[in-house]
Amino acid sequence: MSSPSMFHPGQQPAAPQQPDAPTRRGTKSALLDPAILGPAVKASFTKLNPATLVRNPVMFLVAAVALLTTVLLARDLATGAQGTGFSFQIVLWLWFTVLFANFAEAVAEGRGKAQADSLRKTRTETVAKRLTGPMVARGAAVTSFQTVGAADLKVGDHVVVDAGDIIPSDGEIVDGIATVDESAITGESAPVIRESGGDRSAVTGGTRVLSDRIIVRITAAQGSTFLDRMISLVEGAERQKTPNEIALNILLVGMSLIFILAVVTIPGFAAYAGGTVSVVVLVALFVTLIPTTIGALLSAIGIAGMDRLVRFNVLAMSGRAVEAAGDVDTLLLDKTGTITLGNRHAAEFIPVSGVTDKELAEAAQLSSLSDETPEGRSIVVLAKEKYGLRGKDMGALNARFVPFAAQTRMSGVDLANENGEGGIQIRKGAVDAVLRHVTALRGSQPVRHPELEAITERIAKAGGTPLAVVRNDRVLGVIYLKDIVKGGIRDRFAELRRMGIRTVMITGDNPLTAAAIAAEAGVDDFLAQATPEDKLALIRKEQAEGRLVAMCGDGTNDAPALAQADVGVAMNTGTQAAREAGNMVDLDSDPTKLIEIVGIGKQLLMTRGALTTFSIANDVAKYFAIIPAMFAGLYPALNALNIMHLATPQSAILSAIIFNALVIIALIPLALKGVRYRALPAASLLSRNMLVYGLGGIIIPFIGIKAIDMVVTAVGLA
Amino acid sequence: MTFNGILQIALFAAIILVLTRPLGGFMTRVFNGENTLFGRVFGPVERGIYRICGVDETAEQHWLTYAVAMMLFNLVGALVLYALMRLQALLPFNPQGQAAVAPDLSFNTAISFVTNTNWQAYGGETTMGYLVQMAGLTVQNFMSAATGIVLALALVRGFSRRGARTIGNFWVDLTRATLYVLLPACVVLTLFYVWQGVPQNLLAYTEATTLEGAKQIIAQGPVASQLAVKMLGTNGGGFFNANSAHPFENPNALVNLVQMLSIFAIGAGLTNVFGRMVGNERQGWAILAAMGAMFIVGVGVCYWAESQANPLFASLPVDQAVSALSPGGNMEGKEVRFGIANTALFATITTDASCGAINGWHDSFMPLGGMVPLVNMLLGEVIVGGVGAGLYGILLMAIIAMFVAGLMVGRTPEYIGKKLEAKEVKMTVLAILAMPLVILVFSAISSAIPAGVAGIANNGPHGFSEIFYAYSSGAANNGSAFGGLSANTLWYNVTLGVTMFVGRFFIIIPALAIAGALAAKKSVPASAGTFPTTGPLFVSLLVGVILIVGGLTYFPAVALGPVVEHLQMMAGTTY
């Protein structure tokens, strides 16, 4: 998936390790975890610091009026005024409202904090063996190094890491190959292979080398390593408000301003009718009207959204990226490893006329006996199953294996004849490469082979990859390699289509093959014979048309596209360049996870929208509770609006403010878990959510306030 | 309610529906600068105007330049109007010798006519000479209507353009709106009104002797020409004090129908312009459907409330039943030639559409009947609305609706392919804050200070409604009076002047900023993940947001006005 050139038999990189199911960590509910609850309760109070509160304008307003009423209450208590019991309860619930909001945020942060702590433990004081002397030659034995603290390493230093050592900082392997335990970062215990060159050369500080020795060039200074970034991300230390959150906050502040106007003008209206309204009652009305529910839960929703990704083993570098994921219109997916299984399998031997099946099968088998790639092995297996050809001993045959080379784009075998002289050359490879090979052998004009070309086209149309087989300059036929489309992937694409997301398959295959696989997998479009430049151009084109593009990649040549995409998910197994370019890193290196990432992004936005709607819809009931109570003395006729039949004016106001505070606590689980997202067309999603959170938001407080009123009256609070 | 009455309301709605598409098509062609029949006739005039004024027809403006041009134009208009009123005693065409208008009243009236409000703290026939009526008030009737239309156009261009820096040219838009839309229609309407008996002359008032031998002054003047634009431009300022209840200003049922139609015609047509310009007429129809739903409910409630017998009259010898000779219900303050259905319909239309002309006395409506015009204005005059103002008003509400709804479908909110982000939300919120700011604050102060309470005619909640209605009418740029409030005082002239200014320009300028921001954006192509804004779900969402935002803002004030008045009336309490 790194360099989608035409064809690479024999050098198909092994598919990245894919766990069967994405690892989930910490699925335990945060609300039931005492390790989170304890600190959260404490944080609810420390967050009363005005400097912290001011980040949340709605709750800041609540705190301000709570303070105002507290001062008024103190004055009333000092002067021995009447009715302080009622005022006291209102003041108490006002403070509870603020505390509940703080608590919601603290609980959301708690899970990340716990995870950050466990990550910090792995970042123990590591020592590094820094190479001394001039740049070490490749492959040369390590002669001298000095032991320094990891903190002293600079970017560009070279260190040697032996089996059992912890890699001191992020870097790139310049020499060697090793198995590395990355469980500290990924949570996945199976070791992974890292080697110099290619797309698997990046190593992460804090992971442990299990075998062999590698030389690593340091690419990140202490404090800016992947682990450091991961800690600050899961901890939420660098949390910035996302664009959408900012816009929503503006709306909430606007609503609050409207309610300030609605409430501060009431004394004027009351004065006209010859009465007054107490400040405590006005404050109670104000606090119940302003969107405290969403205001209290807004930051918790954002933190929980990031956290949901982390538990999915995806690290988003910014909240903006998570939001953008919900907006994605086009998903670019690499064919290999994402849509199809990483390996192709030989499905059939198709000889040209004048060659028997068996002859071709034999040649194919011989050329593949030492070919350890999955394709090569599948050819041997097919030859055995279909033609009963047993494996032969290469040594006994005097055979010399010719591995795949990028220049020839062929692999094969040279067989010595009885005299031990070079005799038979069997080659297999891409059709055009093989024909070029034949041309070279014959030293003639470019060789054409219409029958071979016809077979090739037929295979390509069916979505397969043709491998031509020649013995010396004689074309024998074609091995039909088949791509295996992953089970269930078709349904996932159908689901994406229902979400309104277009999938584009990126492949190095020729257009015919690509079209066939695209049809089988059910993607909407494909880009064949794609070069990294093509990929970048496609992303730019989609973006110019106003679409948001998501893609995943792991190779260095994916980096420009990853950086250009609105959502670029880099595989953790990928190169350092790719990981720097993307705005998310998938620790499991599972490209199909893009689909879940989109879902999580959508869920984040939906939860905000749903709770905003709920919050505003709640106000209807609160007006019906408080307005009749407020003017009960002035206009008894207004009691007709007391449709909940709340017991007394005091109980009505108290019930409204208690409901307003308790609903925050009640909705914390929803804020943390997120509104359930289903892949439905937007209109059905909206009507469903409008019904639940809009209509529900109107009805529920009528029931809730009435119930609280009954309790308040029964207990005798008002 | 009678079948006949319902039929008349249905007839009105049907004619508007039929007019919407042709008018929309015509206006779209005009504003896109395409060739029209008028274009060939008035083309030289248009180009002549540009040449005289030094306007480069092809130069487009950034939203800020557009806004500055609009503000300067309106400022000059207000100053000229103010000067005309202050100097009218010295000027010609004043056969009645009307004196100079007082400074505070001139200030109030100048703002009133420039902002398309046409709040009148004066009686036309006793205050304004013909020159002021024609060169001052009527000119502003055209200009303020054209300003509203071009502002809506600018916002529509914000939606329809992609990656654009400009939103049109104010001077070109203004000239075309006046020359091709307002003027030709007004010429035709004026001729029609003259034919139907509306005066159009420059004579001094006629002194007549009545049958009883009493002396009566019969006011007249260039009424028909002002009447045409008064209705078509949703201005509403009457030539006479009694407005369209005056027999010279509304002689018969046919004229009444044409007047009502001309209030809605351009506003409804503009929804179609919107649809056409954004490339999908159904977008326009969805907006009109939301307006239509609220209109039907409003007129239904108003007609129902006025058809009810007043319970306080039950014990008196008053016949309130429907019969062949009586429409039944509450006939107080209504013209017998229009009856209950046409008065309720007129009252609903005029307040839906920021017109403010009246053909009956809103002050005399039943509490709930009178609540309908009040609520119509409080909702921001988005039900068809003032020419242009209604469209940009409802588009702002649509932005709020789509912002919340867009979140609920899991995407960054968008409307007509434009992402709604912090800037749009900020400007929309600013615009939405303008009305409550002036309505609530000034109503509260006026209810509490002697200068405010001095003007009211009734005690109790009804008196409060009079104050509340006045500021609502001013802020919504409606201009209709509930009646009962003596508003020609320094306090009311100044505060209502400020109210009208804020209600107009504190919405227009943020709307232009939104237009500029939207025009610069790319357009997001629609997909299955995009919430379609052409269906019933969008319509109900939009209506819901308008009602909830309006309802939550004004619930306490409305409860203390018409609601409590109604409840007390049912309980037999009067003041």
PDB file of C-alpha atoms in Angstrom, chain B residues 61-78 114-116 140 143-152 154 167-174 392 477 501-502 504-513:
ATOM      1  CA  GLN B  61     -18.832  45.185  -3.918  1.00  0.00           C
ATOM      2  CA  HIS B  62     -17.411  43.462  -0.875  1.00  0.00           C
ATOM      3  CA  TRP B  63     -20.050  43.091   1.852  1.00  0.00           C
ATOM      4  CA  LEU B  64     -18.556  45.933   3.853  1.00  0.00           C
ATOM      5  CA  THR B  65     -18.630  48.303   0.886  1.00  0.00           C
ATOM      6  CA  TYR B  66     -22.187  47.183   0.200  1.00  0.00           C
ATOM      7  CA  ALA B  67     -23.115  47.894   3.824  1.00  0.00           C
ATOM      8  CA  VAL B  68     -21.480  51.313   3.819  1.00  0.00           C
ATOM      9  CA  ALA B  69     -23.253  52.255   0.587  1.00  0.00           C
ATOM     10  CA  MET B  70     -26.564  51.112   2.044  1.00  0.00           C
ATOM     11  CA  MET B  71     -26.042  53.014   5.302  1.00  0.00           C
ATOM     12  CA  LEU B  72     -24.982  56.221   3.531  1.00  0.00           C
ATOM     13  CA  PHE B  73     -27.926  56.037   1.186  1.00  0.00           C
ATOM     14  CA  ASN B  74     -30.340  55.592   4.088  1.00  0.00           C
ATOM     15  CA  LEU B  75     -28.681  58.320   6.125  1.00  0.00           C
ATOM     16  CA  VAL B  76     -29.021  60.832   3.306  1.00  0.00           C
ATOM     17  CA  GLY B  77     -32.625  59.701   2.786  1.00  0.00           C
ATOM     18  CA  ALA B  78     -33.397  60.295   6.458  1.00  0.00           C
ATOM     19  CA  VAL B 114     -36.326  55.084   6.074  1.00  0.00           C
ATOM     20  CA  THR B 115     -36.505  51.809   7.997  1.00  0.00           C
ATOM     21  CA  ASN B 116     -39.651  50.661   6.159  1.00  0.00           C
ATOM     22  CA  GLN B 140     -38.814  56.640   1.121  1.00  0.00           C
ATOM     23  CA  MET B 143     -36.322  53.394  -1.281  1.00  0.00           C
ATOM     24  CA  SER B 144     -36.816  51.513   1.973  1.00  0.00           C
ATOM     25  CA  ALA B 145     -38.648  48.742   0.138  1.00  0.00           C
ATOM     26  CA  ALA B 146     -35.889  48.532  -2.464  1.00  0.00           C
ATOM     27  CA  THR B 147     -33.284  48.479   0.297  1.00  0.00           C
ATOM     28  CA  GLY B 148     -35.035  45.513   1.901  1.00  0.00           C
ATOM     29  CA  ILE B 149     -35.223  43.664  -1.400  1.00  0.00           C
ATOM     30  CA  VAL B 150     -31.564  44.175  -2.280  1.00  0.00           C
ATOM     31  CA  LEU B 151     -30.452  43.147   1.206  1.00  0.00           C
ATOM     32  CA  ALA B 152     -32.299  39.878   0.850  1.00  0.00           C
ATOM     33  CA  ALA B 154     -27.255  40.013  -1.093  1.00  0.00           C
ATOM     34  CA  ILE B 167     -22.022  40.062  -3.081  1.00  0.00           C
ATOM     35  CA  GLY B 168     -23.254  42.415  -5.792  1.00  0.00           C
ATOM     36  CA  ASN B 169     -23.424  46.167  -6.304  1.00  0.00           C
ATOM     37  CA  PHE B 170     -25.781  48.054  -3.990  1.00  0.00           C
ATOM     38  CA  TRP B 171     -26.459  50.866  -6.440  1.00  0.00           C
ATOM     39  CA  VAL B 172     -27.211  48.535  -9.327  1.00  0.00           C
ATOM     40  CA  ASP B 173     -29.436  46.304  -7.206  1.00  0.00           C
ATOM     41  CA  LEU B 174     -31.272  49.306  -5.788  1.00  0.00           C
ATOM     42  CA  TYR B 392     -33.397  37.501   5.255  1.00  0.00           C
ATOM     43  CA  ASN B 477     -40.329  47.601  11.416  1.00  0.00           C
ATOM     44  CA  PHE B 501     -33.222  51.994  13.839  1.00  0.00           C
ATOM     45  CA  VAL B 502     -31.930  49.057  15.873  1.00  0.00           C
ATOM     46  CA  ARG B 504     -33.619  47.533  11.009  1.00  0.00           C
ATOM     47  CA  PHE B 505     -29.877  48.028  10.848  1.00  0.00           C
ATOM     48  CA  PHE B 506     -28.739  45.809  13.708  1.00  0.00           C
ATOM     49  CA  ILE B 507     -30.202  42.962  11.704  1.00  0.00           C
ATOM     50  CA  ILE B 508     -29.218  44.117   8.216  1.00  0.00           C
ATOM     51  CA  ILE B 509     -25.523  44.569   8.953  1.00  0.00           C
ATOM     52  CA  PRO B 510     -24.966  41.132  10.538  1.00  0.00           C
ATOM     53  CA  ALA B 511     -27.014  39.665   7.676  1.00  0.00           C
ATOM     54  CA  LEU B 512     -24.647  41.310   5.197  1.00  0.00           C
ATOM     55  CA  ALA B 513     -21.663  39.991   7.127  1.00  0.00           C
TER      56      ALA B 513
END
